[in-house]
PDB file of C-alpha atoms in Angstrom:
ATOM      1  CA  MET A 249     -75.854 -24.176  -4.595  1.00 40.00           C
ATOM      2  CA  GLN A 250     -74.230 -27.339  -5.933  1.00 42.00           C
ATOM      3  CA  SER A 251     -71.355 -26.933  -8.380  1.00 44.00           C
ATOM      4  CA  GLN A 252     -71.126 -29.170 -11.407  1.00 52.00           C
ATOM      5  CA  ALA A 253     -67.992 -31.256 -11.789  1.00 55.00           C
ATOM      6  CA  SER A 254     -66.114 -31.617 -15.051  1.00 59.00           C
ATOM      7  CA  PRO A 255     -67.327 -34.461 -17.282  1.00 67.00           C
ATOM      8  CA  LYS A 256     -65.621 -37.771 -16.571  1.00 67.00           C
ATOM      9  CA  THR A 257     -64.972 -40.934 -18.554  1.00 67.00           C
ATOM     10  CA  PRO A 258     -66.275 -44.298 -17.271  1.00 70.00           C
ATOM     11  CA  SER A 259     -62.836 -44.843 -15.707  1.00 75.00           C
ATOM     12  CA  GLY A 260     -63.209 -41.597 -13.729  1.00 77.00           C
ATOM     13  CA  LYS A 261     -60.729 -39.451 -15.681  1.00 83.00           C
ATOM     14  CA  THR A 262     -61.643 -35.814 -16.302  1.00 87.00           C
ATOM     15  CA  VAL A 263     -62.461 -34.934 -19.921  1.00 85.00           C
ATOM     16  CA  PRO A 264     -60.847 -31.706 -21.238  1.00 89.00           C
ATOM     17  CA  PRO A 265     -63.442 -29.055 -22.230  1.00 88.00           C
ATOM     18  CA  ILE A 266     -62.178 -28.968 -25.827  1.00 89.00           C
ATOM     19  CA  ASN A 267     -63.003 -32.701 -26.130  1.00 91.00           C
ATOM     20  CA  VAL A 268     -66.556 -32.060 -24.925  1.00 92.00           C
ATOM     21  CA  LEU A 269     -66.957 -29.363 -27.591  1.00 93.00           C
ATOM     22  CA  PHE A 270     -65.621 -31.780 -30.200  1.00 94.00           C
ATOM     23  CA  LEU A 271     -68.254 -34.367 -29.196  1.00 93.00           C
ATOM     24  CA  PHE A 272     -71.005 -31.719 -29.433  1.00 95.00           C
ATOM     25  CA  MET A 273     -69.755 -30.752 -32.899  1.00 95.00           C
ATOM     26  CA  GLU A 274     -69.448 -34.365 -34.104  1.00 95.00           C
ATOM     27  CA  LYS A 275     -73.039 -35.074 -33.075  1.00 96.00           C
ATOM     28  CA  ARG A 276     -74.266 -31.747 -34.500  1.00 95.00           C
ATOM     29  CA  ALA A 277     -75.680 -31.116 -31.049  1.00 95.00           C
ATOM     30  CA  LYS A 278     -77.760 -28.083 -30.213  1.00 97.00           C
ATOM     31  CA  VAL A 279     -76.034 -26.045 -27.514  1.00 98.00           C
ATOM     32  CA  LYS A 280     -77.041 -23.148 -25.308  1.00 97.00           C
ATOM     33  CA  VAL A 281     -74.447 -20.424 -24.764  1.00 97.00           C
ATOM     34  CA  LEU A 282     -74.595 -17.913 -21.922  1.00 96.00           C
ATOM     35  CA  LEU A 283     -72.803 -14.685 -22.755  1.00 94.00           C
ATOM     36  CA  ALA A 284     -70.583 -12.855 -20.262  1.00 93.00           C
ATOM     37  CA  GLU A 285     -71.813  -9.348 -21.157  1.00 91.00           C
ATOM     38  CA  GLU A 286     -75.457 -10.267 -21.834  1.00 90.00           C
ATOM     39  CA  PRO A 287     -76.889 -11.979 -18.719  1.00 90.00           C
ATOM     40  CA  LYS A 288     -80.530 -11.347 -19.696  1.00 93.00           C
ATOM     41  CA  SER A 289     -80.343 -13.471 -22.831  1.00 94.00           C
ATOM     42  CA  SER A 290     -78.684 -16.550 -24.259  1.00 97.00           C
ATOM     43  CA  VAL A 291     -77.887 -17.925 -27.700  1.00 98.00           C
ATOM     44  CA  SER A 292     -78.661 -21.448 -28.848  1.00 98.00           C
ATOM     45  CA  GLY A 293     -77.795 -23.236 -32.062  1.00 98.00           C
ATOM     46  CA  ILE A 294     -76.036 -26.195 -33.629  1.00 98.00           C
ATOM     47  CA  LEU A 295     -72.299 -26.193 -32.912  1.00 97.00           C
ATOM     48  CA  THR A 296     -70.561 -26.478 -36.290  1.00 97.00           C
ATOM     49  CA  GLY A 297     -67.061 -25.285 -35.399  1.00 96.00           C
ATOM     50  CA  PHE A 298     -64.717 -23.991 -32.701  1.00 95.00           C
ATOM     51  CA  ASP A 299     -61.041 -23.296 -32.089  1.00 94.00           C
ATOM     52  CA  GLU A 300     -58.534 -23.366 -29.234  1.00 91.00           C
ATOM     53  CA  TYR A 301     -59.734 -19.908 -28.065  1.00 92.00           C
ATOM     54  CA  MET A 302     -63.291 -21.258 -27.637  1.00 92.00           C
ATOM     55  CA  ASN A 303     -64.527 -19.120 -30.527  1.00 96.00           C
ATOM     56  CA  LEU A 304     -67.729 -20.893 -31.590  1.00 97.00           C
ATOM     57  CA  VAL A 305     -69.519 -21.190 -34.921  1.00 98.00           C
ATOM     58  CA  LEU A 306     -73.251 -21.856 -34.593  1.00 98.00           C
ATOM     59  CA  SER A 307     -75.780 -22.568 -37.322  1.00 98.00           C
ATOM     60  CA  GLU A 308     -79.538 -22.119 -36.915  1.00 98.00           C
ATOM     61  CA  ALA A 309     -78.713 -19.739 -34.054  1.00 98.00           C
ATOM     62  CA  GLU A 310     -81.401 -18.048 -31.993  1.00 98.00           C
ATOM     63  CA  GLN A 311     -81.173 -15.412 -29.275  1.00 97.00           C
ATOM     64  CA  ILE A 312     -83.564 -15.955 -26.364  1.00 96.00           C
ATOM     65  CA  ASP A 313     -84.561 -13.036 -24.135  1.00 96.00           C
ATOM     66  CA  HIS A 314     -84.971 -14.483 -20.625  1.00 93.00           C
ATOM     67  CA  LYS A 315     -87.208 -11.642 -19.442  1.00 93.00           C
ATOM     68  CA  THR A 316     -89.784 -11.656 -22.260  1.00 95.00           C
ATOM     69  CA  GLY A 317     -89.253 -15.131 -23.717  1.00 94.00           C
ATOM     70  CA  GLU A 318     -88.850 -13.551 -27.159  1.00 97.00           C
ATOM     71  CA  VAL A 319     -86.842 -15.625 -29.656  1.00 97.00           C
ATOM     72  CA  ARG A 320     -84.913 -13.882 -32.431  1.00 97.00           C
ATOM     73  CA  LYS A 321     -83.576 -16.008 -35.298  1.00 98.00           C
ATOM     74  CA  LEU A 322     -79.956 -15.155 -36.137  1.00 97.00           C
ATOM     75  CA  GLY A 323     -78.938 -17.831 -38.662  1.00 97.00           C
ATOM     76  CA  SER A 324     -75.207 -18.658 -38.752  1.00 98.00           C
ATOM     77  CA  MET A 325     -72.904 -16.791 -36.406  1.00 97.00           C
ATOM     78  CA  LEU A 326     -69.467 -16.627 -34.808  1.00 97.00           C
ATOM     79  CA  LEU A 327     -69.225 -16.070 -31.059  1.00 96.00           C
ATOM     80  CA  LYS A 328     -65.866 -14.841 -29.771  1.00 96.00           C
ATOM     81  CA  GLY A 329     -64.536 -17.030 -26.997  1.00 94.00           C
ATOM     82  CA  ASP A 330     -63.988 -14.133 -24.589  1.00 95.00           C
ATOM     83  CA  CYS A 331     -67.763 -13.436 -24.711  1.00 93.00           C
ATOM     84  CA  VAL A 332     -68.720 -16.995 -23.753  1.00 95.00           C
ATOM     85  CA  SER A 333     -69.569 -17.619 -20.106  1.00 94.00           C
ATOM     86  CA  MET A 334     -71.035 -21.146 -20.316  1.00 95.00           C
ATOM     87  CA  ILE A 335     -71.847 -23.773 -22.961  1.00 95.00           C
ATOM     88  CA  SER A 336     -74.370 -26.549 -22.338  1.00 95.00           C
ATOM     89  CA  HIS A 337     -76.085 -29.265 -24.347  1.00 94.00           C
ATOM     90  CA  VAL A 338     -79.778 -28.554 -25.011  1.00 91.00           C
TER      91      VAL A 338
END
C-alpha cells in the first residue's frame, strides 16, 4: 500500500495541515471525514469552520453508511477533533 505524502508547495515545501483546512474552508470545499470510532461510515459536508484542535464545523452534512450505501442528511454539525481520523477533498 502506498502512503500519501503531505501536500507540498510548487517549491517543494510541506504545507501544514491547518493551512490545507483553511484552503478548503476558503473555497467552501466539500470534504469527506472518516471517523475514528465509526469505521463503517463517513461524514461529508462543506467545511465552514475549524480550530487548532481540528474541531470541524460542516454545513449540508451527510452521513454515508459504507455497507448499505444509505445517506442520512444531518444539516449543520460540529465534529470534535479527537473523533476525526482523516479529512479529504471530495
